[in-house]
Amino acid sequence: MPDNLVIAGRAFQSRLIVGTGKYRSFQEMARAHAASGAEMITVAVRRVNLTGYTAEEAIRTARLAREVGLSNWIKLEVIGDQQTLFPDTEQLIEATRVLVKEGFVVLPYTNDDLIAARKLIDAGAAAVMPLAAPIGSGLGIQNPANLRILRERITEVPMIVDAGVGTASDAAIAMELGADGVLMNTAIAEAENTVLMAEAMRDAVIAGHKSYLAGRMPKRLYASASSPMSGVVR
C-alpha cells in the first residue's frame, strides 16, 4: 500500500519540499532539485512577492500571482517581525480565511503553536507548517516537545516542518517526531556541495519517516542486557 504525503487530495511520493533561493547558479539549483527527489518546489517571485507583512498585502499578492498564471497553491507567509521573520499569526489566519474562500490551496508558515494551528485549520488551511527555528538560521529543531504536541493533536491536515533545518539529522529528527514532511531551502542551497546535501536530505526524510512508523524503543535510565542472562557461567 503506497505511503504518500497527501495535501488537498493530491498525493506526493516525496515528503521533501525544496525552495529555489540562494543557489549560486540556476544549473546548481537544477542539479540539487533533481538529487532531492522533491515533487513540490516553492518559488519566490520578485515582482509578485508572496511574503506579506499584513493580511491585505498577502491577499493582494496571491491574487496577482494567480492572475499572471502561477499556481493557486500558496505557501503563505505573513511576517510579523523583520529581524526574526516570525509570522504574525493574527494576520496569517485572516489571510488564510480569505484566500481559501477564493479557491486557493493555502499552506501557511506558522509558529509551533497548537492554538494557532487549530485556528488555521478552522480557516481552511490545507496543511500547517510550523517552524523548527527562524528562517535561514540552520539551528535545527529548537522545540521538539511543541512539534510532538502538534503531531498528537493535529490529525485533520498534514504537518510540514518549515524553516530552520540545517543538516540531514535535523530533517530526520523532524520526521521522527511525526512530521508529514519537511520544507527547506537554505540548508541545501548554502551547503558546500548542494547536490550531495540534497541527496542526504532526501535519505534523511525517508529514514526519519520509517523510524517514526516503526516506533522507537523506550528510553531507560539503566542498562538492559541485549543477551539473555540465564545460563551465564558464574
Short mmCIF file of C-alpha atoms in Angstrom, two decimals:
data_model
loop_
_atom_site.label_atom_id
_atom_site.label_comp_id
_atom_site.label_asym_id
_atom_site.label_seq_id
_atom_site.Cartn_x
_atom_site.Cartn_y
_atom_site.Cartn_z
CA MET A 1 0.00 0.00 0.00
CA PRO A 2 1.53 3.37 -1.00
CA ASP A 3 2.61 5.65 1.82
CA ASN A 4 2.20 9.05 0.23
CA LEU A 5 2.04 12.60 1.50
CA VAL A 6 -1.47 13.79 0.63
CA ILE A 7 -2.27 17.51 0.58
CA ALA A 8 -5.67 18.76 -0.56
CA GLY A 9 -6.36 15.42 -2.22
CA ARG A 10 -3.11 15.36 -4.18
CA ALA A 11 -0.60 12.58 -3.44
CA PHE A 12 3.18 13.05 -3.40
CA GLN A 13 5.67 10.20 -3.11
CA SER A 14 8.37 12.52 -1.77
CA ARG A 15 7.93 14.11 1.66
CA LEU A 16 10.68 16.65 1.00
CA ILE A 17 9.74 20.10 -0.33
CA VAL A 18 12.51 22.41 -1.50
CA GLY A 19 12.89 26.09 -2.34
CA THR A 20 14.66 27.99 -5.10
CA GLY A 21 16.52 30.81 -3.34
CA LYS A 22 20.20 31.41 -2.53
CA TYR A 23 21.70 28.98 -5.07
CA ARG A 24 24.94 30.06 -6.74
CA SER A 25 23.59 29.32 -10.21
CA PHE A 26 20.48 28.04 -11.94
CA GLN A 27 22.38 24.94 -13.06
CA GLU A 28 23.41 24.12 -9.50
CA MET A 29 19.82 24.54 -8.33
CA ALA A 30 18.51 22.24 -11.06
CA ARG A 31 21.02 19.52 -10.15
CA ALA A 32 20.21 19.81 -6.44
CA HIS A 33 16.48 19.66 -7.07
CA ALA A 34 16.87 16.55 -9.19
CA ALA A 35 19.01 14.91 -6.49
CA SER A 36 16.47 15.75 -3.76
CA GLY A 37 13.69 13.77 -5.41
CA ALA A 38 11.26 16.51 -4.39
CA GLU A 39 7.97 16.74 -6.28
CA MET A 40 6.98 20.13 -4.88
CA ILE A 41 9.14 23.25 -5.19
CA THR A 42 8.40 26.67 -3.72
CA VAL A 43 9.14 29.68 -5.90
CA ALA A 44 9.71 33.21 -4.64
CA VAL A 45 8.55 35.73 -7.23
CA ARG A 46 10.38 39.05 -7.05
CA ARG A 47 7.79 41.31 -8.60
CA VAL A 48 4.94 39.38 -7.04
CA ASN A 49 6.30 38.51 -3.62
CA LEU A 50 4.05 36.05 -1.82
CA THR A 51 5.51 37.06 1.53
CA GLY A 52 3.48 39.88 3.08
CA TYR A 53 3.67 41.99 6.22
CA THR A 54 -0.12 42.32 6.52
CA ALA A 55 -3.04 40.10 5.60
CA GLU A 56 -4.08 42.64 2.97
CA GLU A 57 -0.66 42.57 1.28
CA ALA A 58 -0.54 38.77 1.28
CA ILE A 59 -4.05 38.51 -0.17
CA ARG A 60 -3.31 41.05 -2.89
CA THR A 61 -0.06 39.42 -3.99
CA ALA A 62 -1.65 35.96 -4.02
CA ARG A 63 -4.36 37.26 -6.32
CA LEU A 64 -1.78 38.89 -8.59
CA ALA A 65 0.26 35.69 -8.71
CA ARG A 66 -2.75 33.72 -9.86
CA GLU A 67 -3.58 36.37 -12.44
CA VAL A 68 -0.13 36.03 -14.06
CA GLY A 69 -0.56 32.28 -14.33
CA LEU A 70 1.06 30.90 -11.19
CA SER A 71 -0.46 28.09 -9.15
CA ASN A 72 -3.39 28.52 -6.81
CA TRP A 73 -1.27 26.59 -4.28
CA ILE A 74 0.15 29.24 -1.97
CA LYS A 75 2.85 28.94 0.65
CA LEU A 76 1.51 31.77 2.75
CA GLU A 77 3.85 33.89 4.85
CA VAL A 78 2.63 36.93 6.77
CA ILE A 79 5.70 38.18 8.59
CA GLY A 80 5.36 40.00 11.88
CA ASP A 81 8.99 40.87 12.60
CA GLN A 82 11.63 41.68 10.00
CA GLN A 83 14.66 40.57 12.03
CA THR A 84 13.38 37.16 13.15
CA LEU A 85 10.92 36.63 10.28
CA PHE A 86 8.45 35.22 12.80
CA PRO A 87 4.88 35.08 11.48
CA ASP A 88 2.07 37.40 12.54
CA THR A 89 -0.45 34.69 13.37
CA GLU A 90 -3.45 37.01 13.66
CA GLN A 91 -2.87 38.41 10.16
CA LEU A 92 -1.94 34.94 8.87
CA ILE A 93 -5.24 33.43 9.99
CA GLU A 94 -7.21 36.27 8.39
CA ALA A 95 -5.33 35.94 5.09
CA THR A 96 -5.83 32.17 5.12
CA ARG A 97 -9.57 32.54 5.64
CA VAL A 98 -9.95 34.97 2.73
CA LEU A 99 -7.73 33.07 0.28
CA VAL A 100 -9.38 29.72 0.99
CA LYS A 101 -12.77 31.27 0.21
CA GLU A 102 -11.30 32.44 -3.11
CA GLY A 103 -10.24 28.92 -4.07
CA PHE A 104 -6.58 28.92 -3.07
CA VAL A 105 -4.89 25.89 -1.52
CA VAL A 106 -3.20 27.59 1.42
CA LEU A 107 -0.08 26.20 3.12
CA PRO A 108 0.67 28.66 5.93
CA TYR A 109 4.08 29.12 7.57
CA THR A 110 3.36 29.44 11.28
CA ASN A 111 4.76 29.17 14.80
CA ASP A 112 4.98 25.81 16.55
CA ASP A 113 1.82 26.73 18.45
CA LEU A 114 -1.16 24.40 18.79
CA ILE A 115 -3.76 27.15 19.15
CA ALA A 116 -2.54 28.97 16.04
CA ALA A 117 -2.53 25.69 14.13
CA ARG A 118 -6.11 24.95 15.20
CA LYS A 119 -7.28 28.39 14.07
CA LEU A 120 -5.53 27.98 10.71
CA ILE A 121 -7.25 24.63 10.18
CA ASP A 122 -10.59 26.22 11.08
CA ALA A 123 -9.80 28.90 8.48
CA GLY A 124 -9.36 26.19 5.85
CA ALA A 125 -5.60 25.64 5.64
CA ALA A 126 -4.65 22.55 3.62
CA ALA A 127 -1.68 21.92 5.94
CA VAL A 128 0.05 23.56 8.87
CA MET A 129 3.74 24.37 8.54
CA PRO A 130 5.34 25.12 11.92
CA LEU A 131 8.89 26.43 12.04
CA ALA A 132 11.72 24.39 13.53
CA ALA A 133 13.78 27.57 14.05
CA PRO A 134 13.96 31.01 12.40
CA ILE A 135 14.05 31.02 8.59
CA GLY A 136 17.56 30.51 7.22
CA SER A 137 19.12 30.04 10.68
CA GLY A 138 20.06 26.37 10.34
CA LEU A 139 19.59 25.94 14.08
CA GLY A 140 17.60 22.73 13.75
CA ILE A 141 14.68 21.59 15.91
CA GLN A 142 14.51 24.04 18.81
CA ASN A 143 11.24 22.91 20.42
CA PRO A 144 10.77 19.18 19.85
CA ALA A 145 8.11 18.97 22.56
CA ASN A 146 5.96 21.51 20.72
CA LEU A 147 6.21 19.53 17.50
CA ARG A 148 5.27 16.34 19.35
CA ILE A 149 2.20 18.05 20.78
CA LEU A 150 1.24 19.31 17.33
CA ARG A 151 1.66 15.82 15.92
CA GLU A 152 -0.52 14.25 18.59
CA ARG A 153 -3.27 16.87 18.34
CA ILE A 154 -3.30 17.73 14.64
CA THR A 155 -4.71 14.91 12.53
CA GLU A 156 -7.03 16.68 10.09
CA VAL A 157 -4.30 18.01 7.78
CA PRO A 158 -0.59 17.29 7.20
CA MET A 159 2.02 18.89 9.45
CA ILE A 160 5.08 20.01 7.50
CA VAL A 161 8.10 21.36 9.36
CA ASP A 162 9.18 24.56 7.62
CA ALA A 163 12.28 26.68 8.28
CA GLY A 164 15.37 26.24 10.44
CA VAL A 165 16.64 22.86 9.23
CA GLY A 166 20.43 22.95 8.87
CA THR A 167 21.58 19.43 8.14
CA ALA A 168 20.31 15.93 7.46
CA SER A 169 19.98 14.95 11.11
CA ASP A 170 17.58 17.87 11.65
CA ALA A 171 15.35 16.59 8.85
CA ALA A 172 15.44 13.06 10.28
CA ILE A 173 14.52 14.31 13.76
CA ALA A 174 11.60 16.31 12.37
CA MET A 175 10.26 13.20 10.68
CA GLU A 176 10.91 11.03 13.76
CA LEU A 177 8.76 13.48 15.74
CA GLY A 178 5.93 12.67 13.36
CA ALA A 179 6.06 15.43 10.75
CA ASP A 180 4.41 14.50 7.47
CA GLY A 181 7.07 16.35 5.51
CA VAL A 182 9.88 18.89 5.67
CA LEU A 183 10.27 22.09 3.66
CA MET A 184 13.75 23.56 3.30
CA ASN A 185 15.86 25.82 1.14
CA THR A 186 18.95 27.32 2.78
CA ALA A 187 20.22 24.03 4.22
CA ILE A 188 20.72 22.73 0.68
CA ALA A 189 21.44 25.99 -1.17
CA GLU A 190 24.23 27.09 1.21
CA ALA A 191 25.85 23.67 1.59
CA GLU A 192 29.37 23.35 0.16
CA ASN A 193 28.12 20.51 -2.05
CA THR A 194 24.47 21.19 -2.77
CA VAL A 195 23.83 18.01 -4.73
CA LEU A 196 25.29 15.79 -2.01
CA MET A 197 23.32 17.65 0.67
CA ALA A 198 20.12 17.30 -1.36
CA GLU A 199 20.70 13.54 -1.52
CA ALA A 200 21.37 13.48 2.24
CA MET A 201 18.14 15.37 2.94
CA ARG A 202 16.18 13.03 0.69
CA ASP A 203 17.51 9.99 2.53
CA ALA A 204 17.10 11.60 5.97
CA VAL A 205 13.42 12.36 5.39
CA ILE A 206 12.81 8.78 4.27
CA ALA A 207 14.75 7.31 7.21
CA GLY A 208 13.08 9.56 9.77
CA HIS A 209 9.61 8.73 8.48
CA LYS A 210 10.33 4.99 8.57
CA SER A 211 11.69 5.32 12.09
CA TYR A 212 8.51 7.11 13.21
CA LEU A 213 6.33 4.42 11.66
CA ALA A 214 8.44 1.64 13.17
CA GLY A 215 8.16 3.04 16.71
CA ARG A 216 11.35 3.61 18.67
CA MET A 217 12.37 1.56 21.68
CA PRO A 218 11.59 3.07 25.10
CA LYS A 219 14.31 5.12 26.79
CA ARG A 220 15.66 3.63 30.03
CA LEU A 221 17.72 5.13 32.80
CA TYR A 222 19.73 1.95 33.33
CA ALA A 223 21.30 -0.68 31.10
CA SER A 224 19.29 -3.57 29.72
CA ALA A 225 21.37 -6.51 28.51
CA SER A 226 20.78 -7.44 24.87
CA SER A 227 21.82 -11.05 25.53
CA PRO A 228 19.84 -13.35 27.89
CA MET A 229 21.21 -13.51 31.44
CA SER A 230 20.05 -17.09 32.06
CA GLY A 231 22.70 -19.78 31.79
CA VAL A 232 25.57 -17.38 32.45
CA VAL A 233 28.62 -19.08 33.96
CA ARG A 234 29.20 -17.67 37.43
#
